[in-house]
XYZ file of C-alpha atoms in Angstrom:
529
model
C 34.761 -10.665 14.729
C 33.979 -9.331 11.268
C 30.591 -9.172 9.549
C 31.730 -11.608 6.865
C 34.068 -14.591 7.091
C 37.477 -14.723 5.400
C 38.658 -18.317 5.205
C 41.725 -17.175 3.258
C 43.227 -13.646 3.054
C 42.262 -13.416 -0.636
C 38.611 -12.975 0.323
C 39.343 -9.500 1.731
C 40.229 -8.416 -1.819
C 36.651 -9.145 -2.910
C 34.628 -7.527 -0.114
C 35.225 -5.400 2.967
C 34.920 -7.876 5.817
C 32.912 -5.289 7.784
C 30.678 -4.322 4.831
C 27.130 -3.559 6.076
C 24.285 -5.789 4.910
C 21.450 -3.442 3.927
C 17.852 -4.637 3.917
C 16.189 -2.844 1.003
C 12.803 -4.523 1.339
C 11.007 -7.056 3.528
C 7.619 -8.605 4.231
C 7.670 -11.001 1.266
C 6.929 -14.764 1.218
C 10.038 -16.082 -0.599
C 12.069 -13.887 -2.937
C 14.021 -15.119 -5.958
C 15.248 -14.271 -9.449
C 17.026 -10.908 -8.935
C 18.262 -9.144 -12.082
C 19.553 -5.578 -12.580
C 18.595 -3.441 -15.587
C 21.812 -1.699 -16.694
C 20.134 1.252 -18.401
C 17.047 1.894 -16.280
C 18.948 1.199 -13.036
C 16.395 -0.954 -11.273
C 16.209 -4.429 -9.762
C 13.534 -6.952 -10.649
C 12.838 -9.863 -8.312
C 10.133 -12.457 -7.897
C 8.115 -13.773 -4.965
C 7.111 -17.277 -6.030
C 4.596 -18.183 -3.293
C 3.035 -14.740 -3.644
C 3.000 -15.095 -7.460
C 4.183 -11.530 -7.954
C 7.123 -9.768 -9.580
C 8.423 -6.563 -8.038
C 10.795 -3.750 -8.945
C 13.167 -1.856 -6.646
C 14.858 1.442 -7.365
C 15.850 4.464 -5.284
C 12.211 5.534 -5.039
C 11.166 2.277 -3.377
C 9.498 -1.027 -4.263
C 6.420 -1.575 -6.415
C 4.640 -4.467 -8.079
C 5.095 -4.855 -11.835
C 3.293 -8.166 -12.490
C 0.602 -10.169 -10.665
C 0.067 -13.023 -11.334
C 3.576 -13.749 -12.581
C 3.332 -17.505 -13.282
C 5.405 -18.076 -10.119
C 8.510 -16.991 -11.994
C 11.917 -17.915 -10.645
C 15.274 -17.151 -12.293
C 15.515 -14.165 -14.636
C 18.194 -12.582 -16.804
C 18.486 -10.324 -19.851
C 19.798 -11.107 -23.303
C 22.091 -8.737 -25.199
C 19.060 -6.761 -26.468
C 17.705 -6.357 -22.925
C 14.787 -8.711 -23.484
C 13.892 -10.333 -20.173
C 14.385 -14.113 -20.078
C 12.163 -15.697 -17.417
C 11.869 -19.178 -15.871
C 8.202 -19.833 -15.072
C 7.290 -22.493 -12.526
C 3.533 -22.426 -13.045
C 3.731 -22.977 -16.820
C 6.935 -25.050 -17.008
C 8.220 -22.746 -19.704
C 11.160 -20.489 -20.452
C 9.901 -17.232 -21.971
C 11.268 -14.028 -23.467
C 9.482 -10.804 -22.544
C 10.218 -7.967 -24.960
C 10.144 -4.294 -23.934
C 7.117 -3.724 -26.204
C 5.122 -6.330 -24.276
C 5.442 -9.260 -26.674
C 5.993 -12.658 -25.076
C 7.847 -15.488 -26.817
C 7.964 -19.076 -25.582
C 11.569 -20.252 -25.874
C 11.147 -23.746 -24.403
C 8.242 -25.718 -22.977
C 8.819 -29.384 -23.968
C 11.570 -31.936 -24.475
C 10.987 -35.102 -26.512
C 7.277 -34.266 -26.626
C 6.927 -34.017 -22.845
C 6.521 -30.929 -20.679
C 9.624 -29.641 -18.976
C 9.645 -29.991 -15.202
C 9.940 -26.306 -14.256
C 12.768 -24.114 -15.624
C 14.590 -22.722 -12.606
C 17.644 -20.627 -13.475
C 19.006 -19.268 -16.733
C 22.146 -17.726 -18.222
C 22.919 -16.240 -21.649
C 26.210 -16.814 -23.505
C 27.877 -14.185 -25.685
C 26.851 -15.972 -28.892
C 23.192 -15.649 -27.894
C 22.696 -19.239 -26.793
C 20.705 -19.788 -23.598
C 21.336 -22.413 -20.910
C 18.789 -23.266 -18.228
C 18.286 -25.786 -15.415
C 15.105 -27.845 -15.045
C 14.498 -29.356 -11.584
C 10.942 -30.090 -10.503
C 10.473 -27.554 -7.691
C 7.803 -25.810 -9.751
C 5.625 -28.926 -9.590
C 5.566 -28.784 -5.812
C 3.053 -26.819 -3.742
C 3.828 -23.275 -2.540
C 6.678 -22.596 -4.998
C 4.766 -23.834 -8.018
C 1.632 -25.682 -9.041
C 1.393 -29.246 -7.761
C 0.983 -31.640 -10.694
C 2.516 -34.886 -12.011
C 5.863 -34.845 -13.786
C 6.058 -35.898 -17.417
C 9.841 -36.245 -17.606
C 11.608 -38.910 -15.580
C 14.781 -36.892 -14.983
C 16.026 -33.398 -14.147
C 18.292 -31.917 -16.814
C 20.138 -28.859 -18.072
C 19.390 -27.552 -21.552
C 20.750 -25.270 -24.254
C 18.813 -23.236 -26.790
C 20.834 -22.365 -29.893
C 21.413 -18.683 -30.812
C 18.777 -18.823 -33.526
C 16.236 -20.610 -31.351
C 14.849 -24.090 -31.782
C 14.049 -26.973 -29.439
C 16.036 -27.295 -26.218
C 19.101 -29.552 -26.368
C 19.918 -31.687 -23.328
C 23.589 -30.997 -22.496
C 24.126 -33.301 -19.483
C 23.489 -36.956 -18.791
C 19.936 -37.632 -17.675
C 20.937 -39.239 -14.377
C 23.733 -36.848 -13.389
C 21.681 -34.321 -11.399
C 18.979 -34.765 -8.771
C 17.907 -31.107 -8.669
C 20.042 -28.916 -10.968
C 19.684 -25.296 -9.935
C 22.024 -22.296 -10.248
C 24.385 -21.987 -13.190
C 26.964 -19.471 -14.388
C 29.782 -19.101 -16.925
C 33.417 -18.360 -16.147
C 34.572 -14.909 -17.331
C 35.887 -16.294 -20.660
C 32.882 -18.653 -21.041
C 35.151 -21.682 -21.370
C 33.537 -23.231 -18.275
C 29.947 -23.633 -17.125
C 29.267 -24.170 -13.417
C 26.039 -25.945 -12.407
C 25.029 -26.696 -8.835
C 22.749 -29.404 -7.460
C 20.605 -28.434 -4.491
C 19.922 -32.011 -3.392
C 23.497 -33.265 -3.806
C 25.002 -30.113 -2.199
C 27.634 -29.837 -4.940
C 28.819 -27.620 -7.776
C 29.867 -29.327 -11.005
C 31.973 -27.652 -13.679
C 32.028 -28.470 -17.406
C 34.187 -27.430 -20.341
C 32.155 -25.612 -23.005
C 32.845 -26.863 -26.530
C 32.850 -24.792 -29.742
C 29.291 -25.848 -30.527
C 28.073 -25.172 -26.998
C 28.258 -28.771 -25.815
C 29.441 -29.626 -22.301
C 32.249 -32.089 -21.592
C 34.766 -33.196 -18.959
C 32.324 -32.683 -16.103
C 33.736 -32.935 -12.592
C 32.917 -31.975 -9.021
C 34.118 -28.417 -8.408
C 32.893 -28.086 -4.789
C 30.990 -30.364 -2.416
C 29.603 -30.400 1.105
C 27.655 -27.140 0.714
C 25.376 -27.922 3.630
C 25.302 -27.436 7.396
C 23.610 -29.164 10.307
C 23.357 -25.876 12.204
C 22.575 -23.209 9.586
C 19.856 -23.129 6.920
C 20.889 -22.873 3.295
C 21.705 -25.056 0.299
C 23.163 -24.469 -3.181
C 20.720 -22.315 -5.115
C 21.451 -19.162 -7.134
C 25.048 -18.786 -8.312
C 27.190 -16.156 -10.067
C 30.792 -15.799 -11.221
C 32.729 -12.603 -10.575
C 35.182 -10.837 -12.890
C 38.117 -12.656 -11.308
C 36.599 -16.100 -11.855
C 35.460 -16.718 -8.282
C 32.155 -18.557 -7.879
C 29.566 -17.101 -5.460
C 26.858 -19.589 -4.474
C 23.986 -19.502 -1.986
C 24.756 -21.738 0.974
C 24.316 -22.142 4.724
C 24.341 -18.772 6.475
C 24.438 -16.675 3.300
C 26.749 -16.944 0.286
C 29.843 -19.156 -0.042
C 32.655 -17.965 -2.316
C 35.029 -20.345 -4.099
C 38.283 -19.495 -5.863
C 38.709 -20.698 -9.472
C 40.679 -23.690 -8.179
C 37.733 -24.824 -6.024
C 39.007 -23.619 -2.626
C 36.394 -22.117 -0.301
C 37.822 -18.663 0.476
C 35.031 -16.841 2.303
C 31.393 -16.399 3.231
C 28.997 -13.457 3.027
C 26.826 -13.531 6.141
C 23.115 -12.760 5.651
C 20.475 -12.910 8.420
C 18.012 -14.983 6.341
C 18.238 -17.993 4.030
C 19.417 -16.718 0.635
C 17.857 -18.051 -2.571
C 19.626 -16.064 -5.285
C 21.966 -13.182 -5.998
C 23.010 -10.739 -8.703
C 25.262 -7.729 -9.077
C 23.866 -4.314 -9.927
C 24.148 -0.620 -9.218
C 25.762 2.021 -11.441
C 29.113 0.199 -11.475
C 27.861 -3.360 -10.821
C 29.560 -3.458 -7.422
C 26.403 -3.858 -5.344
C 25.547 -7.481 -4.641
C 21.773 -7.909 -4.328
C 20.540 -10.989 -2.462
C 17.004 -12.341 -2.449
C 16.281 -14.120 0.830
C 13.347 -15.778 2.521
C 11.304 -12.699 3.378
C 13.627 -9.847 2.400
C 15.989 -8.446 -0.211
C 19.468 -7.377 0.904
C 22.405 -5.485 -0.627
C 26.136 -5.580 0.104
C 28.816 -3.441 -1.536
C 31.701 -5.468 -2.985
C 35.153 -4.632 -4.325
C 34.714 -6.941 -7.291
C 31.991 -6.983 -9.917
C 30.448 -9.767 -12.003
C 31.769 -11.448 -15.089
C 30.843 -9.228 -18.011
C 27.481 -10.672 -19.052
C 26.192 -9.920 -22.577
C 23.419 -7.639 -21.293
C 25.983 -5.481 -19.465
C 27.851 -4.577 -22.653
C 25.371 -2.270 -24.350
C 27.045 0.847 -22.975
C 30.261 0.002 -21.186
C 31.738 -2.738 -19.125
C 31.563 -2.353 -15.349
C 34.328 -0.005 -14.271
C 37.256 -1.340 -12.327
C 37.737 -0.104 -8.785
C 40.907 -0.027 -6.780
C 41.163 -2.654 -4.088
C 40.928 -1.165 -0.617
C 42.491 -2.834 2.410
C 40.082 -5.093 4.266
C 40.360 -2.902 7.340
C 42.318 0.041 8.642
C 43.988 0.481 12.014
C 43.754 3.858 13.707
C 46.608 5.464 15.622
C 44.976 4.348 18.862
C 45.056 0.728 17.661
C 41.343 0.342 16.910
C 40.450 -1.780 13.897
C 37.957 -0.161 11.536
C 36.067 -1.126 8.419
C 37.727 0.008 5.209
C 36.246 3.141 3.619
C 34.151 2.952 0.480
C 30.923 1.491 1.870
C 27.577 3.197 1.166
C 24.747 4.015 3.581
C 21.265 5.255 2.713
C 20.622 8.380 4.845
C 16.886 7.642 4.714
C 17.474 4.566 6.881
C 19.885 6.112 9.397
C 19.600 7.805 12.779
C 22.422 9.259 14.895
C 22.532 8.839 18.679
C 24.595 11.277 20.761
C 24.834 9.489 24.096
C 25.882 10.720 27.550
C 27.765 13.720 26.171
C 27.055 15.586 29.401
C 29.293 17.797 31.521
C 29.590 15.360 34.426
C 30.730 12.609 32.045
C 33.422 14.161 29.852
C 34.179 17.729 30.984
C 36.782 19.103 33.379
C 35.002 19.946 36.614
C 32.469 17.182 36.081
C 31.638 14.495 38.625
C 33.816 11.921 36.830
C 36.698 14.185 35.772
C 39.164 12.317 38.005
C 38.625 9.146 35.943
C 40.566 10.634 33.044
C 37.500 10.886 30.808
C 37.941 14.592 29.909
C 41.495 13.972 28.724
C 40.527 10.974 26.598
C 37.555 12.871 25.141
C 39.960 15.620 24.028
C 42.436 13.042 22.699
C 39.679 11.523 20.559
C 38.222 14.941 19.630
C 34.981 13.119 20.314
C 32.911 16.265 20.837
C 34.146 17.935 17.665
C 33.765 14.798 15.542
C 30.311 14.027 16.908
C 29.214 17.630 16.331
C 30.481 17.468 12.740
C 28.589 14.231 12.179
C 25.384 15.583 13.740
C 25.507 18.713 11.573
C 25.863 16.626 8.404
C 23.059 14.352 9.572
C 20.673 17.268 9.963
C 21.500 18.554 6.464
C 20.678 15.101 5.049
C 17.484 14.667 7.042
C 19.032 12.032 9.325
C 17.428 12.297 12.791
C 19.732 13.217 15.685
C 18.714 11.659 19.002
C 20.322 12.900 22.222
C 20.327 10.258 24.974
C 21.012 11.638 28.440
C 21.535 9.879 31.754
C 19.382 11.966 34.116
C 18.414 11.247 37.740
C 16.403 13.064 40.360
C 18.156 14.280 43.551
C 19.047 11.265 45.702
C 18.688 8.863 42.739
C 15.211 7.553 43.594
C 14.295 4.624 41.333
C 17.922 3.800 40.474
C 18.831 0.374 41.859
C 22.249 0.173 43.504
C 23.027 -3.233 42.015
C 26.258 -2.284 40.224
C 29.345 -0.188 41.041
C 28.545 2.275 38.265
C 25.174 3.151 39.789
C 26.624 3.323 43.284
C 29.311 5.692 41.997
C 26.670 7.809 40.312
C 24.828 8.271 43.589
C 28.011 8.890 45.598
C 29.170 11.572 43.147
C 25.719 13.201 42.975
C 26.150 13.119 39.193
C 23.725 13.855 36.349
C 21.071 15.345 38.613
C 18.262 16.970 36.684
C 18.595 20.731 36.419
C 22.303 20.856 37.305
C 25.258 21.866 35.167
C 26.546 18.298 35.299
C 23.431 16.868 33.617
C 23.470 19.459 30.829
C 24.840 18.627 27.360
C 28.421 19.614 26.631
C 29.004 22.808 24.630
C 28.749 22.065 20.923
C 26.369 19.124 21.278
C 23.225 20.850 22.470
C 19.933 19.742 20.871
C 18.817 21.780 17.883
C 15.266 22.251 16.553
C 14.049 18.948 15.132
C 16.352 16.816 17.301
C 14.961 14.258 19.724
C 15.849 13.844 23.421
C 15.605 10.508 25.225
C 16.302 10.157 28.964
C 17.587 6.998 30.632
C 18.711 5.677 34.027
C 20.778 2.697 32.861
C 23.869 2.197 30.694
C 22.005 1.101 27.557
C 20.075 3.714 25.609
C 17.336 1.118 25.090
C 16.629 0.056 28.664
C 13.397 1.617 29.960
C 13.388 4.408 27.335
C 11.356 5.478 24.322
C 14.301 5.130 21.927
C 12.832 2.254 19.936
C 9.466 4.009 19.696
C 11.211 7.015 18.128
C 13.201 4.869 15.691
C 10.158 2.898 14.566
C 8.118 6.069 14.136
C 10.879 7.484 11.949
C 11.346 4.234 10.025
C 15.073 3.942 10.822
C 16.943 0.640 11.105
C 20.581 1.783 10.840
C 21.688 3.344 14.133
C 24.909 5.354 14.422
C 26.081 5.484 18.049
C 28.379 8.265 19.299
C 29.263 9.532 22.759
C 30.617 8.193 26.058
C 31.744 5.889 27.452
C 32.932 3.468 24.788
C 33.260 0.436 27.035
C 30.038 1.109 28.929
C 27.080 2.989 27.409
C 28.271 2.762 23.798
C 29.020 -0.944 24.033
C 25.779 -1.738 25.892
C 23.717 0.223 23.366
C 25.396 -1.417 20.359
C 24.969 -4.914 21.802
C 21.276 -4.434 22.559
C 20.604 -2.764 19.214
C 22.164 -5.699 17.376
C 20.059 -8.124 19.421
C 16.960 -6.168 18.428
C 17.805 -6.479 14.725
C 19.157 -2.980 14.082
C 22.295 -2.369 12.045
C 24.674 -0.659 14.459
C 27.427 1.709 13.285
C 30.069 3.026 15.708
C 32.352 5.836 14.464
C 35.075 5.273 17.063
C 36.535 8.785 16.825
C 33.147 10.139 17.946
C 33.379 8.101 21.166
C 35.569 8.182 24.273
C 36.010 6.646 27.701
C 38.587 6.960 30.521
C 41.697 6.054 28.536
C 42.874 4.802 25.158
C 43.536 1.259 26.409
C 39.950 0.702 27.519
C 38.601 2.328 24.345
C 40.712 0.132 22.054
C 39.864 -3.032 23.954
C 36.141 -2.320 23.731
C 36.324 -1.611 20.008
C 38.530 -4.543 19.039
C 37.152 -7.242 21.317
C 33.482 -6.348 21.765
C 32.094 -3.802 19.311
C 33.543 -5.586 16.259
C 31.117 -8.425 17.002
C 27.940 -6.343 16.998
C 28.599 -3.234 14.889
C 30.436 -1.784 11.929
C 33.293 0.193 13.469
C 34.284 3.175 11.366
C 35.167 6.869 11.748
C 33.456 10.188 11.095
C 35.105 10.860 7.728
C 34.269 7.436 6.326
C 30.701 7.724 7.559
C 30.246 11.158 5.990
C 31.566 9.756 2.708
C 29.185 6.784 2.981
C 26.261 9.222 3.149
C 27.448 10.833 -0.073
């Protein structure tokens, strides 16, 4: 099972189906309005209930405005002025870099707007925005009566002026996200209450015509999520918030795939140096996923250069041993990672060890698991990534080890991994170095009855790279439990081994794919930069 869901094969051309979902910040009330600054290389996002705007860059997250008028959708115009939808004031404003603030729209037909929600800028400088009434509700806005009797979508002409209603008054219940097609001939607008996306032809004067349902049924009885923020990619696919994450539609309206996110997603935007990082604002967190496709070329992205094209990688690769792995090209932040070297002890994988007759030494050599794990650990230390050695160690006679499973019975019968013996010692090449951590266990999982999680929390690490032996036992158990605990688990399969290739491949393809990103040492080293 992949991280993300391909409903048609075309989806694998847009994103690696095993692409990690990185949490770049959490602890918020409800995040919204993400927008990437193309020159300063930072992300702005809002927290409406908290009434604060924040900024994220490689140095971390900080507040930039409090109160923030419970702002929602944001974008830039071609001059990199920030265009902001404000719930608390029912206005659409322009914030200039020098601090000046211009009100672009606040009323229609002499009545206050409901609460501008999302906004997009066309190449000619005109601005389109949606106006549901969420900002007149408690929590996400300021509770107060509505002055308009409908929820509309508006256009502001390139030179400014009063907002022009561009849809029929009764067409939408709660218009929300909106985005242009790459050539700006179409405008997509979704309706949160109706669970649909509508598409309109854009006329020469900016009017909308020939409206029709583009997609419907964006709702689920089992997963939270409704149509909300929405963006169009460079190929014309429409990415919209929906149940379980983000739903992606081809230009012909076919649902082709889903990005899976662990929280309800409210909005999304592309950013990063090449606009191939998809940032997602969710209930309490902000996430990022690397994609193979970038956004349609918005006006604010054109000040320097258009987002560069990248070659399409295969959705996954298949190793010589038959294991399926995530395609290379993903990115991992070393500051969030830790590497576990598990059960790489003489009794487990070395000739002459207690379990040598199982075939484990031969498979370890076939995988070059010791060499690959050592190479990975050395790189981790250079990058400041903690290396944690997890050893299965028992006292003579195995006191305290319950004989409730064949593995533990075999351990006692073989007198294996006894403290102080050669068999319990780490294999040559994977001995702990200064600064490494050592965790001892008496079960298959590295988590069970150990201090592993205490170490990870103390170090602030939530991406756990698992190496060692055996793939279908300790590695699999550790990856499963780590995923259950909320950690992002990474398994470089060529740094792992078991008794034979068949068992290794079965564990990777039928178990680990469900709970971890399966990769290899080279791809992981590249992901660390």
